Tab-separated table of C-alpha atoms in Angstrom:
chain	number	residue	atom	x	y	z
A	1	UNK	CA	-14.293	25.864	25.931
A	2	UNK	CA	-16.342	28.991	26.678
A	3	UNK	CA	-16.137	32.252	24.722
A	4	UNK	CA	-18.066	35.513	24.555
A	5	UNK	CA	-18.949	36.930	21.135
A	6	UNK	CA	-19.728	40.611	20.580
A	7	UNK	CA	-21.080	41.321	17.104
A	8	UNK	CA	-23.401	38.860	15.398
A	9	UNK	CA	-23.411	40.126	11.824
A	10	UNK	CA	-22.655	38.108	8.688
A	11	UNK	CA	-19.347	36.768	9.949
A	12	UNK	CA	-19.849	37.026	13.709
A	13	UNK	CA	-23.108	35.109	13.584
A	14	UNK	CA	-21.557	32.328	11.509
A	15	UNK	CA	-18.510	32.149	13.777
A	16	UNK	CA	-20.898	31.582	16.685
A	17	UNK	CA	-22.645	28.784	14.805
A	18	UNK	CA	-19.374	27.080	13.877
A	19	UNK	CA	-18.183	27.256	17.491
A	20	UNK	CA	-21.474	25.804	18.739
A	21	UNK	CA	-21.345	23.003	16.186
A	22	UNK	CA	-17.972	22.059	17.653
A	23	UNK	CA	-19.186	21.920	21.270
A	24	UNK	CA	-17.893	25.339	22.367
A	25	UNK	CA	-20.062	27.282	24.815
A	26	UNK	CA	-20.875	30.743	23.452
A	27	UNK	CA	-22.239	33.763	25.311
A	28	UNK	CA	-23.482	36.220	22.678
A	29	UNK	CA	-24.270	39.939	22.534
A	30	UNK	CA	-25.280	42.361	19.797
A	31	UNK	CA	-27.148	45.665	19.817
A	32	UNK	CA	-29.574	44.015	17.406
A	33	UNK	CA	-31.754	41.907	19.699
A	34	UNK	CA	-33.012	39.835	16.770
A	35	UNK	CA	-29.423	38.770	16.026
A	36	UNK	CA	-29.114	37.643	19.645
A	37	UNK	CA	-32.357	35.664	19.357
A	38	UNK	CA	-31.038	33.904	16.252
A	39	UNK	CA	-27.828	32.979	18.080
A	40	UNK	CA	-29.888	31.586	20.960
A	41	UNK	CA	-31.855	29.353	18.578
A	42	UNK	CA	-28.545	27.749	17.602
A	43	UNK	CA	-27.555	27.137	21.228
A	44	UNK	CA	-25.812	30.298	22.398
A	45	UNK	CA	-26.521	32.026	25.698
A	46	UNK	CA	-27.996	35.425	24.848
A	47	UNK	CA	-27.280	38.631	26.760
A	48	UNK	CA	-28.594	42.195	26.641
A	49	UNK	CA	-25.436	44.144	27.542
A	50	UNK	CA	-21.657	43.898	27.688
A	51	UNK	CA	-21.812	43.812	31.471
A	52	UNK	CA	-24.193	40.842	31.360
A	53	UNK	CA	-21.984	39.070	28.842
A	54	UNK	CA	-18.890	39.496	31.025
A	55	UNK	CA	-20.862	38.360	34.080
A	56	UNK	CA	-21.849	35.092	32.394
A	57	UNK	CA	-18.283	34.175	31.421
A	58	UNK	CA	-16.036	32.070	33.627
A	59	UNK	CA	-12.616	33.456	34.560
A	60	UNK	CA	-10.257	33.777	32.773
A	61	UNK	CA	-12.707	35.203	30.253
A	62	UNK	CA	-12.302	35.252	26.470
A	63	UNK	CA	-14.281	37.862	24.507
A	64	UNK	CA	-14.189	37.900	20.701
A	65	UNK	CA	-15.176	41.261	19.155
A	66	UNK	CA	-16.428	40.983	15.557
A	67	UNK	CA	-17.426	44.508	14.557
A	68	UNK	CA	-16.567	47.012	11.804
A	69	UNK	CA	-13.168	48.646	12.170
A	70	UNK	CA	-12.997	52.092	13.730
A	71	UNK	CA	-15.409	53.548	16.268
A	72	UNK	CA	-17.660	50.466	16.715
A	73	UNK	CA	-14.711	48.255	17.655
A	74	UNK	CA	-12.915	51.003	19.575
A	75	UNK	CA	-15.894	51.814	21.802
A	76	UNK	CA	-16.593	48.162	22.657
A	77	UNK	CA	-12.963	47.425	23.508
A	78	UNK	CA	-12.865	50.552	25.662
A	79	UNK	CA	-15.978	49.381	27.527
A	80	UNK	CA	-14.569	45.873	27.978
A	81	UNK	CA	-11.282	47.284	29.257
A	82	UNK	CA	-13.160	48.825	32.183
A	83	UNK	CA	-14.790	45.572	33.322
A	84	UNK	CA	-12.440	42.709	32.456
A	85	UNK	CA	-9.945	41.314	34.960
A	86	UNK	CA	-6.270	40.270	34.788
A	87	UNK	CA	-5.688	37.139	32.657
A	88	UNK	CA	-8.860	37.804	30.604
A	89	UNK	CA	-8.459	38.013	26.824
A	90	UNK	CA	-9.929	40.332	24.178
A	91	UNK	CA	-9.817	39.098	20.575
A	92	UNK	CA	-10.432	41.554	17.748
A	93	UNK	CA	-11.398	39.426	14.751
A	94	UNK	CA	-12.461	42.297	12.495
A	95	UNK	CA	-10.363	44.316	10.068
A	96	UNK	CA	-8.834	46.855	12.436
A	97	UNK	CA	-5.779	48.898	11.484
A	98	UNK	CA	-2.718	47.092	12.837
A	99	UNK	CA	-1.267	50.165	14.555
A	100	UNK	CA	-4.484	50.421	16.589
A	101	UNK	CA	-3.815	46.874	17.796
A	102	UNK	CA	-0.391	47.839	19.121
A	103	UNK	CA	-1.865	50.794	20.994
A	104	UNK	CA	-4.728	48.783	22.481
A	105	UNK	CA	-2.449	45.948	23.574
A	106	UNK	CA	-0.243	48.379	25.507
A	107	UNK	CA	-3.243	49.850	27.324
A	108	UNK	CA	-4.694	46.441	28.165
A	109	UNK	CA	-1.331	45.119	29.337
A	110	UNK	CA	-1.329	47.719	32.084
A	111	UNK	CA	-4.472	46.057	33.437
A	112	UNK	CA	-3.121	42.549	32.964
A	113	UNK	CA	-5.624	41.853	30.163
A	114	UNK	CA	-4.355	40.062	27.055
A	115	UNK	CA	-5.146	41.186	23.519
A	116	UNK	CA	-5.060	39.238	20.263
A	117	UNK	CA	-5.619	40.649	16.785
A	118	UNK	CA	-6.973	37.958	14.486
A	119	UNK	CA	-7.146	38.684	10.783
A	120	UNK	CA	-10.062	36.527	9.701
A	121	UNK	CA	-10.747	35.498	6.103
A	122	UNK	CA	-13.658	33.379	4.961
A	123	UNK	CA	-16.540	35.740	4.401
A	124	UNK	CA	-20.078	34.432	4.415
A	125	UNK	CA	-18.811	30.941	3.515
A	126	UNK	CA	-16.807	30.546	6.716
A	127	UNK	CA	-19.506	28.550	8.491
A	128	UNK	CA	-19.196	25.790	5.904
A	129	UNK	CA	-15.581	26.168	4.752
A	130	UNK	CA	-13.929	27.429	7.936
A	131	UNK	CA	-11.913	30.595	8.509
A	132	UNK	CA	-8.302	31.300	7.588
A	133	UNK	CA	-6.826	33.164	10.566
A	134	UNK	CA	-3.672	35.228	11.021
A	135	UNK	CA	-3.116	35.835	14.743
A	136	UNK	CA	-1.074	38.532	16.473
A	137	UNK	CA	-0.244	38.540	20.194
A	138	UNK	CA	1.650	36.663	22.888
A	139	UNK	CA	2.440	33.092	21.901
A	140	UNK	CA	1.391	31.576	25.234
A	141	UNK	CA	-2.056	33.159	24.941
A	142	UNK	CA	-2.423	31.987	21.341
A	143	UNK	CA	-1.436	28.472	22.386
A	144	UNK	CA	-3.897	28.499	25.285
A	145	UNK	CA	-6.747	29.422	22.951
A	146	UNK	CA	-5.749	26.942	20.265
A	147	UNK	CA	-8.957	24.874	20.773
A	148	UNK	CA	-10.984	27.891	19.603
A	149	UNK	CA	-8.853	28.608	16.552
A	150	UNK	CA	-8.638	24.921	15.675
A	151	UNK	CA	-12.397	24.450	15.357
A	152	UNK	CA	-12.862	27.686	13.412
A	153	UNK	CA	-10.112	26.858	10.910
A	154	UNK	CA	-10.808	24.925	7.696
A	155	UNK	CA	-8.606	21.988	8.730
A	156	UNK	CA	-6.462	20.047	6.286
A	157	UNK	CA	-8.974	17.506	5.053
A	158	UNK	CA	-8.488	17.134	1.318
A	159	UNK	CA	-5.999	20.011	1.111
A	160	UNK	CA	-2.722	20.046	-0.788
A	161	UNK	CA	0.483	18.833	0.886
A	162	UNK	CA	2.568	21.444	2.667
A	163	UNK	CA	4.308	23.751	0.216
A	164	UNK	CA	8.078	23.471	0.234
A	165	UNK	CA	9.467	23.081	3.739
A	166	UNK	CA	6.536	24.600	5.643
A	167	UNK	CA	5.955	22.121	8.453
A	168	UNK	CA	3.819	24.246	10.790
A	169	UNK	CA	0.781	22.005	11.331
A	170	UNK	CA	-1.388	25.009	12.166
A	171	UNK	CA	-0.558	26.712	8.871
A	172	UNK	CA	-1.568	23.530	7.082
A	173	UNK	CA	-4.909	23.649	8.930
A	174	UNK	CA	-5.554	27.289	8.010
A	175	UNK	CA	-4.297	29.425	10.896
A	176	UNK	CA	-0.979	30.775	12.172
A	177	UNK	CA	0.557	32.783	14.988
A	178	UNK	CA	1.874	35.574	12.772
A	179	UNK	CA	3.832	37.434	15.447
A	180	UNK	CA	3.349	40.038	18.208
A	181	UNK	CA	0.369	42.361	18.507
A	182	UNK	CA	-0.415	44.022	15.199
A	183	UNK	CA	1.143	41.257	13.092
A	184	UNK	CA	-2.155	39.423	12.626
A	185	UNK	CA	-3.999	42.374	11.170
A	186	UNK	CA	-0.911	43.494	9.242
A	187	UNK	CA	-0.805	40.130	7.425
A	188	UNK	CA	-4.589	40.245	6.846
A	189	UNK	CA	-4.262	43.796	5.504
A	190	UNK	CA	-1.747	42.692	2.885
A	191	UNK	CA	-3.938	39.638	2.146
A	192	UNK	CA	-6.790	42.008	1.311
A	193	UNK	CA	-4.514	44.220	-0.764
A	194	UNK	CA	-3.536	41.164	-2.815
A	195	UNK	CA	-7.223	40.281	-3.049
A	196	UNK	CA	-7.856	43.668	-4.690
A	197	UNK	CA	-5.178	42.923	-7.293
A	198	UNK	CA	-6.421	39.401	-8.054
A	199	UNK	CA	-9.996	40.582	-8.405
A	200	UNK	CA	-8.958	43.423	-10.696
A	201	UNK	CA	-7.012	41.030	-12.941
A	202	UNK	CA	-10.041	38.768	-13.358
A	203	UNK	CA	-12.299	41.782	-13.896
A	204	UNK	CA	-10.146	43.293	-16.627
A	205	UNK	CA	-9.667	39.936	-18.346
A	206	UNK	CA	-13.395	39.289	-18.550
A	207	UNK	CA	-13.958	42.849	-19.755
A	208	UNK	CA	-11.555	42.173	-22.645
A	209	UNK	CA	-13.392	38.941	-23.459
A	210	UNK	CA	-16.769	40.678	-23.399
A	211	UNK	CA	-15.607	43.484	-25.678
A	212	UNK	CA	-14.132	41.091	-28.216
A	213	UNK	CA	-17.463	41.519	-30.036
A	214	UNK	CA	-17.114	45.296	-30.307
A	215	UNK	CA	-18.232	46.792	-33.607
A	216	UNK	CA	-15.149	49.008	-33.424
A	217	UNK	CA	-13.116	45.919	-34.370
A	218	UNK	CA	-12.774	44.580	-37.934
A	219	UNK	CA	-15.456	41.973	-38.552
A	220	UNK	CA	-12.955	39.114	-38.843
A	221	UNK	CA	-11.454	40.060	-35.462
A	222	UNK	CA	-14.734	39.882	-33.554
A	223	UNK	CA	-15.714	37.003	-31.291
A	224	UNK	CA	-19.051	36.359	-29.593
A	225	UNK	CA	-17.710	34.609	-26.511
A	226	UNK	CA	-19.684	32.758	-23.837
A	227	UNK	CA	-18.197	34.127	-20.624
A	228	UNK	CA	-20.022	31.622	-18.425
A	229	UNK	CA	-18.464	28.713	-20.334
A	230	UNK	CA	-15.026	30.322	-20.317
A	231	UNK	CA	-15.089	30.933	-16.575
A	232	UNK	CA	-16.285	27.382	-16.026
A	233	UNK	CA	-13.609	25.737	-18.165
A	234	UNK	CA	-10.886	27.797	-16.467
A	235	UNK	CA	-12.009	26.318	-13.141
A	236	UNK	CA	-10.904	22.858	-14.288
A	237	UNK	CA	-7.148	22.379	-14.552
A	238	UNK	CA	-6.084	25.913	-15.519
A	239	UNK	CA	-3.295	27.721	-13.681
A	240	UNK	CA	-5.597	30.627	-12.760
A	241	UNK	CA	-8.204	28.580	-10.926
A	242	UNK	CA	-9.218	30.012	-7.538
A	243	UNK	CA	-12.184	30.579	-5.262
A	244	UNK	CA	-12.580	34.045	-6.786
A	245	UNK	CA	-12.898	32.409	-10.194
A	246	UNK	CA	-15.461	29.989	-8.743
A	247	UNK	CA	-17.544	32.933	-7.581
A	248	UNK	CA	-17.186	34.663	-10.947
A	249	UNK	CA	-18.298	31.537	-12.790
A	250	UNK	CA	-21.314	31.194	-10.516
A	251	UNK	CA	-22.349	34.816	-11.074
A	252	UNK	CA	-21.947	34.567	-14.858
A	253	UNK	CA	-23.913	31.318	-14.956
A	254	UNK	CA	-26.793	33.101	-13.234
A	255	UNK	CA	-26.651	36.166	-15.494
A	256	UNK	CA	-24.003	36.510	-18.197
A	257	UNK	CA	-24.653	40.254	-18.488
A	258	UNK	CA	-24.503	40.796	-14.696
A	259	UNK	CA	-27.445	43.112	-15.156
A	260	UNK	CA	-28.135	43.140	-11.422
A	261	UNK	CA	-24.918	45.041	-10.734
A	262	UNK	CA	-24.123	48.679	-11.424
A	263	UNK	CA	-20.358	48.289	-10.970
A	264	UNK	CA	-20.049	50.732	-8.061
A	265	UNK	CA	-17.253	49.095	-6.039
A	266	UNK	CA	-16.475	50.070	-2.458
A	267	UNK	CA	-13.145	49.613	-0.699
A	268	UNK	CA	-13.178	48.668	2.961
A	269	UNK	CA	-9.899	50.218	4.100
A	270	UNK	CA	-7.359	47.409	3.923
A	271	UNK	CA	-6.399	48.195	0.327
A	272	UNK	CA	-5.559	51.784	1.273
A	273	UNK	CA	-3.625	50.665	4.354
A	274	UNK	CA	-1.630	48.202	2.251
A	275	UNK	CA	-0.547	50.984	-0.093
A	276	UNK	CA	0.348	53.157	2.917
A	277	UNK	CA	2.552	50.336	4.250
A	278	UNK	CA	4.179	49.971	0.833
A	279	UNK	CA	4.986	53.690	0.831
A	280	UNK	CA	6.422	53.517	4.372
A	281	UNK	CA	8.594	50.559	3.336
A	282	UNK	CA	9.516	52.054	-0.072
A	283	UNK	CA	8.155	48.913	-1.743
A	284	UNK	CA	6.811	49.363	-5.300
A	285	UNK	CA	3.232	48.074	-5.464
A	286	UNK	CA	2.034	49.044	-8.925
A	287	UNK	CA	-0.632	46.371	-9.329
A	288	UNK	CA	-2.175	46.809	-5.885
A	289	UNK	CA	-2.182	50.602	-6.259
A	290	UNK	CA	-3.849	50.393	-9.668
A	291	UNK	CA	-6.481	48.002	-8.287
A	292	UNK	CA	-7.345	50.465	-5.511
A	293	UNK	CA	-7.568	53.393	-7.932
A	294	UNK	CA	-9.809	51.337	-10.209
A	295	UNK	CA	-12.288	51.072	-7.331
A	296	UNK	CA	-12.193	54.841	-6.913
A	297	UNK	CA	-12.915	55.239	-10.648
A	298	UNK	CA	-15.827	52.793	-10.447
A	299	UNK	CA	-17.777	55.327	-8.409
A	300	UNK	CA	-17.678	57.772	-11.325
A	301	UNK	CA	-17.987	55.486	-14.350
A	302	UNK	CA	-18.855	51.798	-14.575
A	303	UNK	CA	-17.568	49.122	-16.917
A	304	UNK	CA	-18.278	45.404	-17.175
A	305	UNK	CA	-15.045	44.887	-15.215
A	306	UNK	CA	-16.567	46.688	-12.249
A	307	UNK	CA	-19.678	44.496	-12.477
A	308	UNK	CA	-17.385	41.460	-12.217
A	309	UNK	CA	-15.791	43.007	-9.105
A	310	UNK	CA	-19.192	43.635	-7.552
A	311	UNK	CA	-20.268	40.067	-8.256
A	312	UNK	CA	-17.141	38.652	-6.596
A	313	UNK	CA	-17.549	40.906	-3.540
A	314	UNK	CA	-21.141	39.787	-3.106
A	315	UNK	CA	-20.114	36.168	-3.595
A	316	UNK	CA	-17.447	35.952	-0.891
A	317	UNK	CA	-18.565	38.578	1.582
A	318	UNK	CA	-22.196	39.367	0.962
A	319	UNK	CA	-21.221	42.951	0.095
A	320	UNK	CA	-24.108	44.771	-1.578
A	321	UNK	CA	-23.598	47.798	-3.782
A	322	UNK	CA	-24.670	51.090	-2.198
A	323	UNK	CA	-28.013	52.436	-3.353
A	324	UNK	CA	-27.817	55.356	-5.758
A	325	UNK	CA	-29.354	58.673	-5.015
């Protein structure tokens, strides 16, 4: 199957490589010409403009946009809208706001162009592990493009049996049709909000462990704890094991003090949008709200908990702390 890819950053570039490894033909474009050259070395067809990319795709065309949410994605989709033809498909695999998806889909529908919003989770490890995908859009279009989603997904090799009565084979492989346009990014938004809460829980727990040696405590109540060993033992058979814990254990094994991190933690938008949705729905979300506010606080004062957060963010997404000054 042939697909165009716009945006060859950390995730876009690895998505291209995974597609190529599974015999998909990829036509690639990025403003960074070096990123295009790298994609070509892996077997992609490189292009120098959106017009050239569209011209090299067979009809009906499929163009996957993997760019930061907001203006970068908006401008590219606007440009593609002007040149694509009826029955072509635009996929937004970034972290766009779900209400933007609904608006874009309506505009594209007037031209006969299909639109899918694909919440994509997997970070910099997606090339090896595969990508968990939550897809919004028309079911017939999702079904038609199943070969693309199937090869990008993790698959069910070695995974747990289906939970409860969930018998959707795609869910068991790591991707679902979540619903109409907007549903894919809505589900991914809440996924990221939950991610904030999970990360904050780990961060605060390890901060408590680290400060068990505080001189403010009575001498008999102090413990000099090996956080690297604790994180490692929790990975084996405990009820709080997870990939986030794996990343934490790896970071602590490299440097128990996490001296390479300041603890300045960014938020990429989805956490805020999740809280906005909770407010609109009158759903109490105390943990997720507190996790978001903790990230705001981290930009004013840093604790060991924030260093743990920074280490996890770098581990799964390659996110680097902003430079000070």
